[in-house]
Amino acid sequence: MLKHHPILTGTVTLALATAVLTGCSSTPEENVSTACEASDAYAAALQSFQDTLSPDATVEEIRTARDEVRSTHDDLEEAAEDVAQDRMDELDSAEDGLNDAVEDLPDDATMSEAMDTLESQSSEVETARNAVAEELSC
C-alpha cells in the first residue's frame, strides 16, 4: 500500500512551480530563495521516507519513498548549484549511502531487519541536508 503525503505533494508542486516561473534566477537572493524552497521539498521527501520505515513497510514502499528523495535531491542540487557546492558534496555522499542501503535490501527483506541501517543512513542525509539549509540561511 502506497502512502500519499499531501504536505509533500504540495511542497514539491510549489517548488516546481516556482522553478518554472522563475527560470534562471539572476540575483543571489533569488538563487538562495529557490534553493531554500527546494531544500524544504527535499526535507519533506526525506521525512516521508523516514515515516515509511516501519516493520510492516514493504520494499516497494521503501523504494518509492526513496525515489521521491532522489527526485527532490536532484531539484535541490540544481537550485543550489551556485550557492553551497561544498555542502551539496557532503549531501551527495550521504544520499549515496542511503541509496546503496536501499538497493542492498533483498526483495523479501523485512523492515525489522533493515530499520537500523536505513534509519542511520537517513539520519546522515538529514544532517547533511540541514548543513545545506544552514549554508543557505533558510
PDB file of C-alpha atoms in Angstrom:
ATOM      1  CA  MET A   1       0.000   0.000   0.000  1.00  0.00           C
ATOM      2  CA  LEU A   2       1.487   3.333  -1.045  1.00  0.00           C
ATOM      3  CA  LYS A   3       1.204   6.217   1.365  1.00  0.00           C
ATOM      4  CA  HIS A   4       0.351   9.622  -0.075  1.00  0.00           C
ATOM      5  CA  HIS A   5       1.628  12.634   1.799  1.00  0.00           C
ATOM      6  CA  PRO A   6      -0.370  15.769   0.888  1.00  0.00           C
ATOM      7  CA  ILE A   7       2.176  18.106   2.505  1.00  0.00           C
ATOM      8  CA  LEU A   8       4.968  16.563   0.450  1.00  0.00           C
ATOM      9  CA  THR A   9       2.936  16.751  -2.741  1.00  0.00           C
ATOM     10  CA  GLY A  10       2.046  20.395  -2.111  1.00  0.00           C
ATOM     11  CA  THR A  11       5.628  21.327  -1.244  1.00  0.00           C
ATOM     12  CA  VAL A  12       7.032  19.612  -4.311  1.00  0.00           C
ATOM     13  CA  THR A  13       4.383  21.227  -6.511  1.00  0.00           C
ATOM     14  CA  LEU A  14       5.181  24.662  -5.066  1.00  0.00           C
ATOM     15  CA  ALA A  15       8.914  24.165  -5.574  1.00  0.00           C
ATOM     16  CA  LEU A  16       8.442  23.014  -9.153  1.00  0.00           C
ATOM     17  CA  ALA A  17       6.055  25.857  -9.956  1.00  0.00           C
ATOM     18  CA  THR A  18       8.491  28.371  -8.505  1.00  0.00           C
ATOM     19  CA  ALA A  19      11.333  26.897 -10.526  1.00  0.00           C
ATOM     20  CA  VAL A  20       9.285  27.065 -13.718  1.00  0.00           C
ATOM     21  CA  LEU A  21       8.110  30.623 -13.086  1.00  0.00           C
ATOM     22  CA  THR A  22      11.493  32.000 -12.061  1.00  0.00           C
ATOM     23  CA  GLY A  23      13.540  30.112 -14.630  1.00  0.00           C
ATOM     24  CA  CYS A  24      17.186  31.008 -14.207  1.00  0.00           C
ATOM     25  CA  SER A  25      17.393  33.449 -11.323  1.00  0.00           C
ATOM     26  CA  SER A  26      19.593  36.421 -11.944  1.00  0.00           C
ATOM     27  CA  THR A  27      20.255  37.627  -8.402  1.00  0.00           C
ATOM     28  CA  PRO A  28      21.924  35.839  -5.483  1.00  0.00           C
ATOM     29  CA  GLU A  29      18.810  36.460  -3.371  1.00  0.00           C
ATOM     30  CA  GLU A  30      16.606  34.695  -5.925  1.00  0.00           C
ATOM     31  CA  ASN A  31      19.083  31.814  -6.146  1.00  0.00           C
ATOM     32  CA  VAL A  32      19.032  31.396  -2.359  1.00  0.00           C
ATOM     33  CA  SER A  33      15.224  31.614  -2.244  1.00  0.00           C
ATOM     34  CA  THR A  34      14.848  28.953  -4.942  1.00  0.00           C
ATOM     35  CA  ALA A  35      17.397  26.710  -3.232  1.00  0.00           C
ATOM     36  CA  CYS A  36      15.639  27.122   0.120  1.00  0.00           C
ATOM     37  CA  GLU A  37      12.308  26.064  -1.406  1.00  0.00           C
ATOM     38  CA  ALA A  38      13.976  23.034  -2.986  1.00  0.00           C
ATOM     39  CA  SER A  39      15.624  22.240   0.357  1.00  0.00           C
ATOM     40  CA  ASP A  40      12.214  22.313   2.068  1.00  0.00           C
ATOM     41  CA  ALA A  41      10.777  19.926  -0.545  1.00  0.00           C
ATOM     42  CA  TYR A  42      13.757  17.629  -0.058  1.00  0.00           C
ATOM     43  CA  ALA A  43      13.301  17.711   3.727  1.00  0.00           C
ATOM     44  CA  ALA A  44       9.643  16.753   3.266  1.00  0.00           C
ATOM     45  CA  ALA A  45      10.586  13.850   0.995  1.00  0.00           C
ATOM     46  CA  LEU A  46      13.177  12.656   3.496  1.00  0.00           C
ATOM     47  CA  GLN A  47      10.631  12.902   6.319  1.00  0.00           C
ATOM     48  CA  SER A  48       8.215  10.897   4.201  1.00  0.00           C
ATOM     49  CA  PHE A  49      10.932   8.267   3.689  1.00  0.00           C
ATOM     50  CA  GLN A  50      11.559   8.129   7.438  1.00  0.00           C
ATOM     51  CA  ASP A  51       7.811   7.878   8.119  1.00  0.00           C
ATOM     52  CA  THR A  52       7.663   4.904   5.759  1.00  0.00           C
ATOM     53  CA  LEU A  53      10.190   2.985   7.869  1.00  0.00           C
ATOM     54  CA  SER A  54       8.085   0.633   9.899  1.00  0.00           C
ATOM     55  CA  PRO A  55       8.111  -3.116  10.424  1.00  0.00           C
ATOM     56  CA  ASP A  56       5.086  -3.520   8.142  1.00  0.00           C
ATOM     57  CA  ALA A  57       6.511  -1.459   5.239  1.00  0.00           C
ATOM     58  CA  THR A  58       7.213  -3.256   2.002  1.00  0.00           C
ATOM     59  CA  VAL A  59      10.384  -2.978  -0.025  1.00  0.00           C
ATOM     60  CA  GLU A  60       8.253  -1.418  -2.791  1.00  0.00           C
ATOM     61  CA  GLU A  61       7.077   1.332  -0.416  1.00  0.00           C
ATOM     62  CA  ILE A  62      10.653   1.973   0.710  1.00  0.00           C
ATOM     63  CA  ARG A  63      11.856   2.204  -2.895  1.00  0.00           C
ATOM     64  CA  THR A  64       9.001   4.547  -3.859  1.00  0.00           C
ATOM     65  CA  ALA A  65       9.799   6.842  -0.933  1.00  0.00           C
ATOM     66  CA  ARG A  66      13.491   6.679  -1.840  1.00  0.00           C
ATOM     67  CA  ASP A  67      12.653   7.666  -5.427  1.00  0.00           C
ATOM     68  CA  GLU A  68      10.953  10.821  -4.116  1.00  0.00           C
ATOM     69  CA  VAL A  69      14.045  11.611  -2.024  1.00  0.00           C
ATOM     70  CA  ARG A  70      16.199  11.204  -5.130  1.00  0.00           C
ATOM     71  CA  SER A  71      13.897  13.359  -7.271  1.00  0.00           C
ATOM     72  CA  THR A  72      13.769  16.224  -4.796  1.00  0.00           C
ATOM     73  CA  HIS A  73      17.515  15.861  -4.258  1.00  0.00           C
ATOM     74  CA  ASP A  74      18.055  16.448  -7.972  1.00  0.00           C
ATOM     75  CA  ASP A  75      15.884  19.582  -7.781  1.00  0.00           C
ATOM     76  CA  LEU A  76      17.837  20.830  -4.774  1.00  0.00           C
ATOM     77  CA  GLU A  77      21.178  20.144  -6.382  1.00  0.00           C
ATOM     78  CA  GLU A  78      20.194  22.163  -9.445  1.00  0.00           C
ATOM     79  CA  ALA A  79      18.837  25.043  -7.344  1.00  0.00           C
ATOM     80  CA  ALA A  80      21.841  25.157  -5.035  1.00  0.00           C
ATOM     81  CA  GLU A  81      24.420  24.846  -7.790  1.00  0.00           C
ATOM     82  CA  ASP A  82      25.727  28.366  -7.294  1.00  0.00           C
ATOM     83  CA  VAL A  83      25.215  28.636  -3.553  1.00  0.00           C
ATOM     84  CA  ALA A  84      26.626  25.785  -1.491  1.00  0.00           C
ATOM     85  CA  GLN A  85      28.650  23.306  -3.528  1.00  0.00           C
ATOM     86  CA  ASP A  86      30.751  22.009  -0.618  1.00  0.00           C
ATOM     87  CA  ARG A  87      27.672  21.228   1.465  1.00  0.00           C
ATOM     88  CA  MET A  88      25.999  19.632  -1.563  1.00  0.00           C
ATOM     89  CA  ASP A  89      29.017  17.325  -1.979  1.00  0.00           C
ATOM     90  CA  GLU A  90      28.515  16.151   1.616  1.00  0.00           C
ATOM     91  CA  LEU A  91      24.813  15.679   0.926  1.00  0.00           C
ATOM     92  CA  ASP A  92      25.555  13.723  -2.256  1.00  0.00           C
ATOM     93  CA  SER A  93      27.803  11.356  -0.335  1.00  0.00           C
ATOM     94  CA  ALA A  94      25.239  10.827   2.428  1.00  0.00           C
ATOM     95  CA  GLU A  95      22.463  10.182  -0.065  1.00  0.00           C
ATOM     96  CA  ASP A  96      24.651   7.747  -1.991  1.00  0.00           C
ATOM     97  CA  GLY A  97      24.952   5.804   1.261  1.00  0.00           C
ATOM     98  CA  LEU A  98      21.171   5.833   1.690  1.00  0.00           C
ATOM     99  CA  ASN A  99      20.617   4.758  -1.893  1.00  0.00           C
ATOM    100  CA  ASP A 100      23.137   1.923  -1.528  1.00  0.00           C
ATOM    101  CA  ALA A 101      21.450   0.756   1.683  1.00  0.00           C
ATOM    102  CA  VAL A 102      18.052   0.613  -0.046  1.00  0.00           C
ATOM    103  CA  GLU A 103      19.484  -1.099  -3.128  1.00  0.00           C
ATOM    104  CA  ASP A 104      21.133  -3.724  -0.917  1.00  0.00           C
ATOM    105  CA  LEU A 105      17.758  -4.735   0.544  1.00  0.00           C
ATOM    106  CA  PRO A 106      16.735  -8.176  -0.628  1.00  0.00           C
ATOM    107  CA  ASP A 107      13.258  -8.179  -2.189  1.00  0.00           C
ATOM    108  CA  ASP A 108      11.983 -10.335   0.664  1.00  0.00           C
ATOM    109  CA  ALA A 109      13.596  -8.296   3.457  1.00  0.00           C
ATOM    110  CA  THR A 110      11.543  -7.314   6.465  1.00  0.00           C
ATOM    111  CA  MET A 111      11.838  -3.798   7.786  1.00  0.00           C
ATOM    112  CA  SER A 112      12.672  -5.168  11.222  1.00  0.00           C
ATOM    113  CA  GLU A 113      15.886  -6.484   9.677  1.00  0.00           C
ATOM    114  CA  ALA A 114      16.738  -3.275   7.842  1.00  0.00           C
ATOM    115  CA  MET A 115      15.457  -0.454  10.047  1.00  0.00           C
ATOM    116  CA  ASP A 116      18.683   0.257  11.971  1.00  0.00           C
ATOM    117  CA  THR A 117      20.741   0.648   8.806  1.00  0.00           C
ATOM    118  CA  LEU A 118      18.106   2.686   6.972  1.00  0.00           C
ATOM    119  CA  GLU A 119      17.439   4.937   9.956  1.00  0.00           C
ATOM    120  CA  SER A 120      21.166   5.565  10.375  1.00  0.00           C
ATOM    121  CA  GLN A 121      21.634   6.348   6.684  1.00  0.00           C
ATOM    122  CA  SER A 122      18.601   8.631   6.515  1.00  0.00           C
ATOM    123  CA  SER A 123      19.842  10.430   9.641  1.00  0.00           C
ATOM    124  CA  GLU A 124      23.157  11.112   7.863  1.00  0.00           C
ATOM    125  CA  VAL A 125      21.227  12.537   4.912  1.00  0.00           C
ATOM    126  CA  GLU A 126      19.173  14.699   7.255  1.00  0.00           C
ATOM    127  CA  THR A 127      22.330  16.082   8.910  1.00  0.00           C
ATOM    128  CA  ALA A 128      23.854  16.908   5.534  1.00  0.00           C
ATOM    129  CA  ARG A 129      20.581  18.486   4.312  1.00  0.00           C
ATOM    130  CA  ASN A 130      20.465  20.631   7.448  1.00  0.00           C
ATOM    131  CA  ALA A 131      24.002  21.809   6.682  1.00  0.00           C
ATOM    132  CA  VAL A 132      22.886  22.864   3.194  1.00  0.00           C
ATOM    133  CA  ALA A 133      19.892  24.735   4.617  1.00  0.00           C
ATOM    134  CA  GLU A 134      22.146  26.421   7.186  1.00  0.00           C
ATOM    135  CA  GLU A 135      24.611  27.402   4.467  1.00  0.00           C
ATOM    136  CA  LEU A 136      21.726  28.941   2.523  1.00  0.00           C
ATOM    137  CA  SER A 137      20.359  30.694   5.632  1.00  0.00           C
ATOM    138  CA  CYS A 138      16.972  29.029   5.149  1.00  0.00           C
TER     139      CYS A 138
END
